[in-house]
mmCIF file of C-alpha atoms in Angstrom:
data_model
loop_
_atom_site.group_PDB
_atom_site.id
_atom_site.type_symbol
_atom_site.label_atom_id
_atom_site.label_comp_id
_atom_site.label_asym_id
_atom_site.label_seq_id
_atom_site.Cartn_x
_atom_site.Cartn_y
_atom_site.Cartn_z
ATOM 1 C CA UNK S 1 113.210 85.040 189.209
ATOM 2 C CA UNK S 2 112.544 84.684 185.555
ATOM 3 C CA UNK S 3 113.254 81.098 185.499
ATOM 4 C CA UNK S 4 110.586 80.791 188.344
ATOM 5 C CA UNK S 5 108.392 82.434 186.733
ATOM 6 C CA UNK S 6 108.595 80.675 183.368
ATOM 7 C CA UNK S 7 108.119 77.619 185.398
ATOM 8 C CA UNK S 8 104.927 79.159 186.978
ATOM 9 C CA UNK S 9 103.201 79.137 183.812
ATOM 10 C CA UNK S 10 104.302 75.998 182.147
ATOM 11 C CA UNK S 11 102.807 74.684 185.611
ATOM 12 C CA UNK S 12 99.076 76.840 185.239
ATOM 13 C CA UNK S 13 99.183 76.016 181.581
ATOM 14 C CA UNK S 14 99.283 72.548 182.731
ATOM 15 C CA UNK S 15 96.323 72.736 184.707
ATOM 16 C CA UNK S 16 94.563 74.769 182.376
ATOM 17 C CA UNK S 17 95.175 71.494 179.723
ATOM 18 C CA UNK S 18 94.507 69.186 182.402
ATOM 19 C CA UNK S 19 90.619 70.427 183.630
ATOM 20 C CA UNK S 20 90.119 70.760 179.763
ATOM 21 C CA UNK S 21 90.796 67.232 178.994
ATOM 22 C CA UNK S 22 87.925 65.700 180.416
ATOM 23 C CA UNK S 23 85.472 67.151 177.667
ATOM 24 C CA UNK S 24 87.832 66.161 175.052
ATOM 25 C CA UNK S 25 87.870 62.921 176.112
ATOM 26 C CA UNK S 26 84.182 62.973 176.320
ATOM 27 C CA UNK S 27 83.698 63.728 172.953
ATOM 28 C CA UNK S 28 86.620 61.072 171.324
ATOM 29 C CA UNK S 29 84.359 58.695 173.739
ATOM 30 C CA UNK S 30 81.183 59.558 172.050
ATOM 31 C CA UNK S 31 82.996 59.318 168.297
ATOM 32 C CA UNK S 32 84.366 55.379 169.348
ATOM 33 C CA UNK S 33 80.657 54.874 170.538
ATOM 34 C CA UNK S 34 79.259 55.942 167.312
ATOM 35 C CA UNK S 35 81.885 54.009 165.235
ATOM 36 C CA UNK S 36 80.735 50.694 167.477
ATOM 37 C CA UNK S 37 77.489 51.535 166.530
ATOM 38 C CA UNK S 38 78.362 51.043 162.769
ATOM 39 C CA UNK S 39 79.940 48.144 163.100
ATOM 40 C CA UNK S 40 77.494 46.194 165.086
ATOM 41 C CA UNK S 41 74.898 47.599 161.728
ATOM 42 C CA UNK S 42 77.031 46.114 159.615
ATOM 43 C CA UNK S 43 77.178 42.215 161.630
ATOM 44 C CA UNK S 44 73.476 42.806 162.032
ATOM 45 C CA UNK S 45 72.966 42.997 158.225
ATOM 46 C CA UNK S 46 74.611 40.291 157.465
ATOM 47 C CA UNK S 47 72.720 37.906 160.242
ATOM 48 C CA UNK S 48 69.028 39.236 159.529
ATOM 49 C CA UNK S 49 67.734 40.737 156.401
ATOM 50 C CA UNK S 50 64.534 42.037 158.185
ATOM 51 C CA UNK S 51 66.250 42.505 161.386
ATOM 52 C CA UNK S 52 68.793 44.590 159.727
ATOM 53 C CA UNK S 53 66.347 47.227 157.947
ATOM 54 C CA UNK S 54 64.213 47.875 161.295
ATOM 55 C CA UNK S 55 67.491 47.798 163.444
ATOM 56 C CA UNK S 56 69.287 50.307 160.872
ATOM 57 C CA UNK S 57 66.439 53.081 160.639
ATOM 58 C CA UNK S 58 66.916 52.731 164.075
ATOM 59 C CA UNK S 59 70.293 53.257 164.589
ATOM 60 C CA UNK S 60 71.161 55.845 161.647
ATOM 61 C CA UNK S 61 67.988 58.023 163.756
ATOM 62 C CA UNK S 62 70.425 57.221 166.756
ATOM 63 C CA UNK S 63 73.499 57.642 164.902
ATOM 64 C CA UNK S 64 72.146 61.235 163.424
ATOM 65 C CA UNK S 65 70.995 62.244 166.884
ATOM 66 C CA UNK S 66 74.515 61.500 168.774
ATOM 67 C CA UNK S 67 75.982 63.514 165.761
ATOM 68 C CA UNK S 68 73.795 66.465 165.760
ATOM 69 C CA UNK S 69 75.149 66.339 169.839
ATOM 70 C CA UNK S 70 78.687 65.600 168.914
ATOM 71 C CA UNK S 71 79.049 67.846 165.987
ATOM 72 C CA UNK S 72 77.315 70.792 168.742
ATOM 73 C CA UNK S 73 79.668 69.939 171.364
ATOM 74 C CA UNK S 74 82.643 70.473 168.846
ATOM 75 C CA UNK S 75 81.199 73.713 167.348
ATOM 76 C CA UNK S 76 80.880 74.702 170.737
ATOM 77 C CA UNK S 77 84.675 74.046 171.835
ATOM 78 C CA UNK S 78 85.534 75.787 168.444
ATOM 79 C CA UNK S 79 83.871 78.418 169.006
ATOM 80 C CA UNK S 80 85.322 78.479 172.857
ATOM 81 C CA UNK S 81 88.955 77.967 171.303
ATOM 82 C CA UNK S 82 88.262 81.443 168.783
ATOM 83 C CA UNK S 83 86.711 83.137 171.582
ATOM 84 C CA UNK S 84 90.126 82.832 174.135
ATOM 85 C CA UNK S 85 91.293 86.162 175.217
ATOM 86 C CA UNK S 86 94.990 87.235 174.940
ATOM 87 C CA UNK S 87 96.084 86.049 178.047
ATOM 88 C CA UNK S 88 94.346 82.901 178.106
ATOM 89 C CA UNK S 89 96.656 81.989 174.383
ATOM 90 C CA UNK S 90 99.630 83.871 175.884
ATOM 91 C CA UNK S 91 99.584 81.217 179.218
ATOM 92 C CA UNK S 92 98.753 78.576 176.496
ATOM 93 C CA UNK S 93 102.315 79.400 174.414
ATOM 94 C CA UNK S 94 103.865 77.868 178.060
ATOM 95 C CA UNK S 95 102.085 74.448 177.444
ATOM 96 C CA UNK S 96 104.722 71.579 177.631
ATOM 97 C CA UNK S 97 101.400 69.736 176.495
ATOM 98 C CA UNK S 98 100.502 71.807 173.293
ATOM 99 C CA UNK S 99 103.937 72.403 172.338
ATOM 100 C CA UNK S 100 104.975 68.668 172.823
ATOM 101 C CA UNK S 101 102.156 67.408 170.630
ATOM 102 C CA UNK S 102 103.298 69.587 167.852
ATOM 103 C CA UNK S 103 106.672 68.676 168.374
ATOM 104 C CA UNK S 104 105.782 65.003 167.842
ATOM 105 C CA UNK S 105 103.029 65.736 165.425
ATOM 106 C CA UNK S 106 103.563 62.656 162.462
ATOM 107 C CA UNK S 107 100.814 64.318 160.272
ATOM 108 C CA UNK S 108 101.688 64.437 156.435
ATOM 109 C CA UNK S 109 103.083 67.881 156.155
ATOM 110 C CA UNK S 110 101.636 70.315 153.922
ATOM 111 C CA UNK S 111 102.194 69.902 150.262
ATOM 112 C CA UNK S 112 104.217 73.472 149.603
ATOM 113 C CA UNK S 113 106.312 72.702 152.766
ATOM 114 C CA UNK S 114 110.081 71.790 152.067
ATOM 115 C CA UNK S 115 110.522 68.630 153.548
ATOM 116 C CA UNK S 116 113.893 68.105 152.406
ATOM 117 C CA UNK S 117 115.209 70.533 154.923
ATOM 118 C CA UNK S 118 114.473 68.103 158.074
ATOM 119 C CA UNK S 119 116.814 66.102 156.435
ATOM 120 C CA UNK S 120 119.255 68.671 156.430
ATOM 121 C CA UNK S 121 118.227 69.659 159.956
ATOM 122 C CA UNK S 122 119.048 65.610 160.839
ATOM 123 C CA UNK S 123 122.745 65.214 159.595
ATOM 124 C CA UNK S 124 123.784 68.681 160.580
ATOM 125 C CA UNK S 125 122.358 68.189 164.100
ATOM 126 C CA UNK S 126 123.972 64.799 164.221
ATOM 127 C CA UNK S 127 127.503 66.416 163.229
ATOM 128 C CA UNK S 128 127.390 69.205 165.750
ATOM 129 C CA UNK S 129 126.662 66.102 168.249
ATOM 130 C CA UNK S 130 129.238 63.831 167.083
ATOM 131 C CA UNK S 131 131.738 66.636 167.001
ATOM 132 C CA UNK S 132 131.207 67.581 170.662
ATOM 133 C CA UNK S 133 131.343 64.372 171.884
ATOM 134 C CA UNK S 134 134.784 63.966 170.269
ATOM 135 C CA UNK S 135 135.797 67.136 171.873
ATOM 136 C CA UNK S 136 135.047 66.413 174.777
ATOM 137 C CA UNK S 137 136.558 62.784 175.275
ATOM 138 C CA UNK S 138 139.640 64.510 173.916
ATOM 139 C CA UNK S 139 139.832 66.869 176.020
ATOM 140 C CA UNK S 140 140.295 64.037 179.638
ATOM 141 C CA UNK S 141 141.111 61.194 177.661
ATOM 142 C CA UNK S 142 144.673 59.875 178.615
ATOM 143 C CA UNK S 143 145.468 57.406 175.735
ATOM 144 C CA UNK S 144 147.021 59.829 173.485
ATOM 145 C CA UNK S 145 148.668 57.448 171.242
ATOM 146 C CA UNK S 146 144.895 56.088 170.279
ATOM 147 C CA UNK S 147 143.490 59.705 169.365
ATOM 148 C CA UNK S 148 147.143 60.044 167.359
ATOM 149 C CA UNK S 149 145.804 57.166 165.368
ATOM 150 C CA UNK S 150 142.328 58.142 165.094
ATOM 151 C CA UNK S 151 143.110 61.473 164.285
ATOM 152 C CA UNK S 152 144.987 59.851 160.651
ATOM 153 C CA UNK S 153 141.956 58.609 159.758
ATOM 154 C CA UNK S 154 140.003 60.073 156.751
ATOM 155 C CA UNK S 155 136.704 59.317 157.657
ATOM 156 C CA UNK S 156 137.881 62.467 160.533
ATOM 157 C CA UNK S 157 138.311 65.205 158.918
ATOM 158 C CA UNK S 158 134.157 65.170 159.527
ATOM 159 C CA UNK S 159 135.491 66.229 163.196
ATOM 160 C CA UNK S 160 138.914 68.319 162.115
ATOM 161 C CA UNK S 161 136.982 70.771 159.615
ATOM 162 C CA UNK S 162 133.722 70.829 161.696
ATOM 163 C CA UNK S 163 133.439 74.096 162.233
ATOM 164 C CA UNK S 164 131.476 74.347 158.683
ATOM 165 C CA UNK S 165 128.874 72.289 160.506
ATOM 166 C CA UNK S 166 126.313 74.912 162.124
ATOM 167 C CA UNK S 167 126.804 76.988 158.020
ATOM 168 C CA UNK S 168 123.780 74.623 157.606
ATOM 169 C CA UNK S 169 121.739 75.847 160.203
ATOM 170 C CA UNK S 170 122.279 79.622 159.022
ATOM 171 C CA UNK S 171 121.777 78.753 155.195
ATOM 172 C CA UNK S 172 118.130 77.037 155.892
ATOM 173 C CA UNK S 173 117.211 80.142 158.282
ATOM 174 C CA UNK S 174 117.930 82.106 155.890
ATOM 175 C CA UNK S 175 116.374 80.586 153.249
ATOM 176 C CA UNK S 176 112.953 79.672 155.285
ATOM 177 C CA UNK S 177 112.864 83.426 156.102
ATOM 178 C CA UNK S 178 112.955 84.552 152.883
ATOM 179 C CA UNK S 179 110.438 82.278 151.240
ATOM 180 C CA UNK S 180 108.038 83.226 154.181
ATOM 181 C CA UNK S 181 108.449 86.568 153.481
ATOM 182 C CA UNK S 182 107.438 86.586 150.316
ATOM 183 C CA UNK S 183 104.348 84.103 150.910
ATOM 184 C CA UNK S 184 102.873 86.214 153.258
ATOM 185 C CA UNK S 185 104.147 89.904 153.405
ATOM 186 C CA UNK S 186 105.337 90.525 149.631
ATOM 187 C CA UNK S 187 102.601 92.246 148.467
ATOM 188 C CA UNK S 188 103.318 95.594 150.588
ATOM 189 C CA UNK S 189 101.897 98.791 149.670
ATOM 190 C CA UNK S 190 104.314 100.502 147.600
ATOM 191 C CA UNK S 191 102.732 103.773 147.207
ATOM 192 C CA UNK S 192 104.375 106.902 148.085
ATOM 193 C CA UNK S 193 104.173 107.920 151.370
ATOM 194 C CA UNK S 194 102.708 104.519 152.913
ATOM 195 C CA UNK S 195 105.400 102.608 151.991
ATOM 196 C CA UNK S 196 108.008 103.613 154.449
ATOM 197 C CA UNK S 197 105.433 103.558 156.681
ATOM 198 C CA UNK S 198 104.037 100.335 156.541
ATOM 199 C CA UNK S 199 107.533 98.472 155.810
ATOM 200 C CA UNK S 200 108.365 100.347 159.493
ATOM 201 C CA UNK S 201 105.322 98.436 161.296
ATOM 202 C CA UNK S 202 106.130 95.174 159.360
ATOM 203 C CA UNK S 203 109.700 95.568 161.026
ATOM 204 C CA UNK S 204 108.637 96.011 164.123
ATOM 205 C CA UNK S 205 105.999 93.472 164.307
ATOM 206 C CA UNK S 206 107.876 90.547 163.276
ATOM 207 C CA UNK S 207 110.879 92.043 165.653
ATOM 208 C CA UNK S 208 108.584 92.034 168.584
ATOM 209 C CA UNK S 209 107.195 88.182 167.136
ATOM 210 C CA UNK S 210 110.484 86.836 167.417
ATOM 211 C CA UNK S 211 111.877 88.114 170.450
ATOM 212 C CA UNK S 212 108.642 87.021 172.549
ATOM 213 C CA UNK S 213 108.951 84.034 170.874
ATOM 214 C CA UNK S 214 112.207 82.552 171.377
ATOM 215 C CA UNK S 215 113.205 84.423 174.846
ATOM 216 C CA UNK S 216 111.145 83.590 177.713
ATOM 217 C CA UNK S 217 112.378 79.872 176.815
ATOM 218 C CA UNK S 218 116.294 81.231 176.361
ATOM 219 C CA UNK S 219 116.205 83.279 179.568
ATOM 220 C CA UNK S 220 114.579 80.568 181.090
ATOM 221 C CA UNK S 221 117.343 78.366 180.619
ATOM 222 C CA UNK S 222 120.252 80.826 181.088
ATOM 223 C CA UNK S 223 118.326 80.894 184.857
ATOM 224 C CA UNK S 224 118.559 77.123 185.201
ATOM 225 C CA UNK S 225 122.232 76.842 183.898
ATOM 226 C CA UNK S 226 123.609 79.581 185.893
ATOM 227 C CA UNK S 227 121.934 77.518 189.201
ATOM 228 C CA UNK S 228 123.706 74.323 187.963
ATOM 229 C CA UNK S 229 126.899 75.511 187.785
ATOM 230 C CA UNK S 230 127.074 77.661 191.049
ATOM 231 C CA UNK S 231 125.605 74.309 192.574
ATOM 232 C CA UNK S 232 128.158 72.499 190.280
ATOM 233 C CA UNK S 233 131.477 74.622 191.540
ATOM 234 C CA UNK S 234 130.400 74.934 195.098
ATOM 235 C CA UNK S 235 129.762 71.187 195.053
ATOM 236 C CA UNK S 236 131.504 69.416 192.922
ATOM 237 C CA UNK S 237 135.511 67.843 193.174
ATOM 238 C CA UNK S 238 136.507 68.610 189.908
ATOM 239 C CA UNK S 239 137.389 72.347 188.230
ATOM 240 C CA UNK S 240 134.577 73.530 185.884
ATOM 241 C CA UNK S 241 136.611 74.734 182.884
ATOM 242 C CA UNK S 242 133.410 76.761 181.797
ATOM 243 C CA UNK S 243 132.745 79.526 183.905
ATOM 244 C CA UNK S 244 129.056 80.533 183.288
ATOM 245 C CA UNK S 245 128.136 80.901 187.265
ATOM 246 C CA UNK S 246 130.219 84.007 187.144
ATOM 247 C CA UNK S 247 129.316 85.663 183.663
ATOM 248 C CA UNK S 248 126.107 85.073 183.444
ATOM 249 C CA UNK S 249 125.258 86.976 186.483
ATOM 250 C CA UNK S 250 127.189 89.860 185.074
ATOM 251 C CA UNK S 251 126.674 89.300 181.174
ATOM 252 C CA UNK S 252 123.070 88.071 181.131
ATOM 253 C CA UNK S 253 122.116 91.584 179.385
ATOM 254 C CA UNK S 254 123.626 90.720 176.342
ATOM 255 C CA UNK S 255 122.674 87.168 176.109
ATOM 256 C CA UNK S 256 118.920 88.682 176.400
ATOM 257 C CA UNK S 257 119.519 91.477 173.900
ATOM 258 C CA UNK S 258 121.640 88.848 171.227
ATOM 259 C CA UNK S 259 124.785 90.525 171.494
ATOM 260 C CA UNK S 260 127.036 88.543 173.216
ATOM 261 C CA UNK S 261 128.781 86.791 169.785
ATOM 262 C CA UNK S 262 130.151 90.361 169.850
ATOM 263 C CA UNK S 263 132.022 89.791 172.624
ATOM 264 C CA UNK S 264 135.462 87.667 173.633
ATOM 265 C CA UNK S 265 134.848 83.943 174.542
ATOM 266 C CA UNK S 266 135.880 85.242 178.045
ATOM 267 C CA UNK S 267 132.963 86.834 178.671
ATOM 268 C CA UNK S 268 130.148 85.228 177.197
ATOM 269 C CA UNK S 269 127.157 83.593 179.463
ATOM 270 C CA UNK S 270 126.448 80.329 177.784
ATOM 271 C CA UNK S 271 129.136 79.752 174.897
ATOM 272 C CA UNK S 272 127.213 77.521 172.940
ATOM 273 C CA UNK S 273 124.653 80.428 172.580
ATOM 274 C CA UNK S 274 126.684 82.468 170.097
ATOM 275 C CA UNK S 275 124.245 80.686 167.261
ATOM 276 C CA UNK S 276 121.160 82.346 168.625
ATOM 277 C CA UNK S 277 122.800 86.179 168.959
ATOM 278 C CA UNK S 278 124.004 85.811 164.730
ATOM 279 C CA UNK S 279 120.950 84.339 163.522
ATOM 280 C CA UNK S 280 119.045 87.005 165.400
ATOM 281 C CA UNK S 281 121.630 89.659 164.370
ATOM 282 C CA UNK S 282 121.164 88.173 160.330
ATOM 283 C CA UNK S 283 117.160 87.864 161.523
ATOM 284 C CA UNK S 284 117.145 92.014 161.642
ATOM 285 C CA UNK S 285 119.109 93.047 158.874
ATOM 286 C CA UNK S 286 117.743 89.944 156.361
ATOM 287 C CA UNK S 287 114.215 91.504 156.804
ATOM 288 C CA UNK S 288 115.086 95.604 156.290
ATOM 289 C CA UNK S 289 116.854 93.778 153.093
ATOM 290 C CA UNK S 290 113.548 91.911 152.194
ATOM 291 C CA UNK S 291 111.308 94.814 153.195
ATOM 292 C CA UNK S 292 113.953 97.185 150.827
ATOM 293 C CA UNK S 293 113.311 94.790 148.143
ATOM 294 C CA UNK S 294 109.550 94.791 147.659
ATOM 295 C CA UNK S 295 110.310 98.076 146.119
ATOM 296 C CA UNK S 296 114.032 98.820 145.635
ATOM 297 C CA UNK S 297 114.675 94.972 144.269
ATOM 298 C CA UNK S 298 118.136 95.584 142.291
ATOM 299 C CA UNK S 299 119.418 97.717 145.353
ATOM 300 C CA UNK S 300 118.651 94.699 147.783
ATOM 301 C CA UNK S 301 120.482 92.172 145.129
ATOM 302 C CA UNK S 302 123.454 94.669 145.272
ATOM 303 C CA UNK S 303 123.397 94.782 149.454
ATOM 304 C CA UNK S 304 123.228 91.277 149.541
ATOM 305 C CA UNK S 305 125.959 90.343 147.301
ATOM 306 C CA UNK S 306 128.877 93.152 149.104
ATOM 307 C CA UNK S 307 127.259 91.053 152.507
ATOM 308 C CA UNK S 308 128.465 87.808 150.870
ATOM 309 C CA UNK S 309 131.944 88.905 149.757
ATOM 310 C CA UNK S 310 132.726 91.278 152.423
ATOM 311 C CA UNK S 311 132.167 88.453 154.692
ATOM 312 C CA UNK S 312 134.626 86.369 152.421
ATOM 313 C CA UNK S 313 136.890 88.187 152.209
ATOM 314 C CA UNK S 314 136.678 89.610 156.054
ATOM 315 C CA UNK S 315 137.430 85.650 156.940
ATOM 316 C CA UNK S 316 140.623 85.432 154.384
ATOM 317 C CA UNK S 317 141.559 88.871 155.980
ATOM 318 C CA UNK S 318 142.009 87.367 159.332
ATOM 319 C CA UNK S 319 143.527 84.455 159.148
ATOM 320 C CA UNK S 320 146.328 85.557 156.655
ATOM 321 C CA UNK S 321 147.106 88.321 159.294
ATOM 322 C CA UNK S 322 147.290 85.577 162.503
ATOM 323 C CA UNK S 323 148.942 83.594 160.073
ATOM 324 C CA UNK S 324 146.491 80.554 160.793
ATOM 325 C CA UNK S 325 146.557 77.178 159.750
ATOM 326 C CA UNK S 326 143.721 74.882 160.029
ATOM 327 C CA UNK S 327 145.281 71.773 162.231
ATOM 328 C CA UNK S 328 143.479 68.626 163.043
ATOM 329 C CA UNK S 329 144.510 68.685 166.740
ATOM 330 C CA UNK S 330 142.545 72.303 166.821
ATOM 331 C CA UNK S 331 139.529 72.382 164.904
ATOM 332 C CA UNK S 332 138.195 75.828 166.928
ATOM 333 C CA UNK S 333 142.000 77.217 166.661
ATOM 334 C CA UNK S 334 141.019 81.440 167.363
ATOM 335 C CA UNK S 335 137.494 81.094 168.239
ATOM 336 C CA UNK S 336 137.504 84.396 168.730
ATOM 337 C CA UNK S 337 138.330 85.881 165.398
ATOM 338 C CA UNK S 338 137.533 82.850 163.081
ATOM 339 C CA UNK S 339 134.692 81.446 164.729
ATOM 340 C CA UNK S 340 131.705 83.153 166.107
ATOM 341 C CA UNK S 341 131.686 86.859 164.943
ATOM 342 C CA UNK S 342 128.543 87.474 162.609
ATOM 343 C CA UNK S 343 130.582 88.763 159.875
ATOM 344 C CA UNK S 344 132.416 85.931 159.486
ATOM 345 C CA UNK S 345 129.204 83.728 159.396
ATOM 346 C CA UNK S 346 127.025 86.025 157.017
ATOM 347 C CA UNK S 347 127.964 84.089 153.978
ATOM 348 C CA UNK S 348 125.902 81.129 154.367
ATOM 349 C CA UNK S 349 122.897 82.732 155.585
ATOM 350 C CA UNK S 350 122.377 85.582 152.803
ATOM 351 C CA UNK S 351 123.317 82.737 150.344
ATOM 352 C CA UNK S 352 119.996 81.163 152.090
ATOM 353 C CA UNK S 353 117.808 84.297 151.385
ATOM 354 C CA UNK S 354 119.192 84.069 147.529
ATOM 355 C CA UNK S 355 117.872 80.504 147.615
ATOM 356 C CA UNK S 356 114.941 80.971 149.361
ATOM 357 C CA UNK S 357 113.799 83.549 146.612
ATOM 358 C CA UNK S 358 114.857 81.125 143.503
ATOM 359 C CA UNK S 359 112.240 78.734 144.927
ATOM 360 C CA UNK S 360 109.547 81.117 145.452
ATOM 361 C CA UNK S 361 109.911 82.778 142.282
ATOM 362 C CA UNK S 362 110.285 78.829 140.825
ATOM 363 C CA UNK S 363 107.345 77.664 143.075
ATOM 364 C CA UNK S 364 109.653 75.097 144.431
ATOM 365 C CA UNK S 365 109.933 73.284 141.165
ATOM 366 C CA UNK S 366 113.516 73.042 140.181
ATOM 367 C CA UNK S 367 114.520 70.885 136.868
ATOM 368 C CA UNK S 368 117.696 68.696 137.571
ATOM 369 C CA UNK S 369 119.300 68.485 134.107
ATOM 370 C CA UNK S 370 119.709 64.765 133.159
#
């Protein structure tokens, strides 16, 4: 039903974007037209001196007309685009169209952005995939002796210690929350009695922000997977190993809610989705940290820190007590304890939300020593 429904509005928003593209169109039309017009000024000016001057007052008249019309017709849409009620923006946010063009936006990005971090989006994402892949060839492949030799390789351990791989993701998200935050909401009102009260609503607010934002798109694909794989195992002659057509229709809950890295791999709707529940989980408590430090800085330094070596020395706990061993032939060796639990993946992101205040405090402007 909610997959349906998500699908219901990508589909109107379509339409919407579709009957609005004429008049768009109209108006790039009119700006070629008027570019044309230039050009054939400039051709005429160099074929006829006294052609050119009567043909030019001509033309700039006709040129200042079309743009008095053009530059209306755009004021108007602006004006049209400020004016749009709630729900007209909210059916908008389901645009594949407006959300695609962002996506593959190649305008120069602003110059206070930190562009260095697609990079690091780029490799990591490339590892995870690369990583995968392996895994899963390994997993059917029946030349054993080859993976054996692979395996020896040095140029593997990029797949054998892998699991350091997504620490990226958490230690930009971290970072890019921090710096955010103090762009835009550090200048709270510290004053007795309204600060409490306005560090509440902040909460809240950007709480409520991200959940709309990132789960009508995550339910909507928990809906679609759980199809495809009761399709799949009804269908198909092989054996599913994952088993997502039977815990997602009990489990979804959590998955919508960002709990379910709290729970055993058993259980879990959508494995891979483990990332989403900690960096929500970190999401919450990284912003009462920020919002505790606009007045109470030293006590949020102090918080932060115990997070980092707790979660150190939480990981060292467990695997001197299961006695484990990191082993090429299992890189995700106790998934359960090692792997996907928030508090053994807090490290990287509150080491983000240090960074991400030593470049706002440094404007971005670090000095490499030579």
């Amino acid at each position: 039903a909610i997959g349906g429904t998500i699908l219901l509005l990508m589909i109107c928003a379509i339409v919407y974007e579709y009957r609005s593209f004429p008049l768009a169109k109209n108006i790039e039309f009119s700006s070629v037209s008027n570019n044309n017009d230039k050009t054939n000024d400039f051709i005429d000016k160099n074929l006829n001196q006294d052609r050119r001057i009567s043909i030019g007052q001509e033309n700039d008249q006709e040129l200042i007309e079309k743009g008095t019309k053009r530059s209306q017709k755009e004021n108007s849409i602006q004006r049209k685009n400020c004016n749009k009620g709630f729900w007209l923006k909210f059916l908008l946010a389901f645009s594949p169209i407006v959300n695609g063009s962002r996506i593959i936006s190649t305008e120069p990005a602003a110059k206070d952005s930190l562009t260095c971090l697609h990079g690091l989006r780029v490799f990591s994402l490339g590892w995870v995939i690369m990583v995968h892949t392996y895994i899963q060839v390994f997993s059917i492949a029946e030349n054993k002796t080859l993976r054996t030799v692979t395996e020896r390789n040095f140029m593997f351990q990029t797949v054998s210690n892998a699991t350091f791989s997504v620490d990226t993701f958490f230690f930009i998200s971290g970072l890019l929350v921090t710096i955010l935050f103090y762009r835009s909401l550090g200048n709270l009102n510290i004053e007795k009695g309204n600060f409490l009260k306005t560090s509440f609503t902040k909460f809240i607010i950007m709480i409520l922000y991200r959940f709309v934002r990132l789960t009508p798109a995550y339910l909507f694909v928990l809906g679609m997977n759980e199809i495809a794989m009761k399709q799949a195992q009804a269908k198909t002659v092989f054996s599913p190993i994952v088993i997502d057509h039977l815990t997602c229709e009990k489990f979804w809950w959590r998955n919508a809610l960002y709990l379910n890295s709290l729970y055993p791999r058993t259980e879990m709707c959508m494995l891979w989705s483990w990332y989403m529940a900690n960096d929500t989980q970190f999401y919450v408590l990284g912003i009462l940290l920020l919002l505790l430090s606009v007045k109470y800085f030293k006590t949020s330094v102090t918080i932060v820190s115990l997070l980092i070596v707790s979660s150190w020395f939480t990981t060292f706990s467990i695997a001197y007590s299961n006695d484990y061993i990191a082993r090429i032939q299992e890189p995700f060796a106790l998934f359960d304890e090692l792997y996907d639990k928030p508090w053994l993946r807090a490290g990287p992101y509150f080491i983000g939300t240090i960074s991400g205040y030593i470049l706002f405090k440094t404007k971005c402007q670090l000095k490499l020593p030579m």
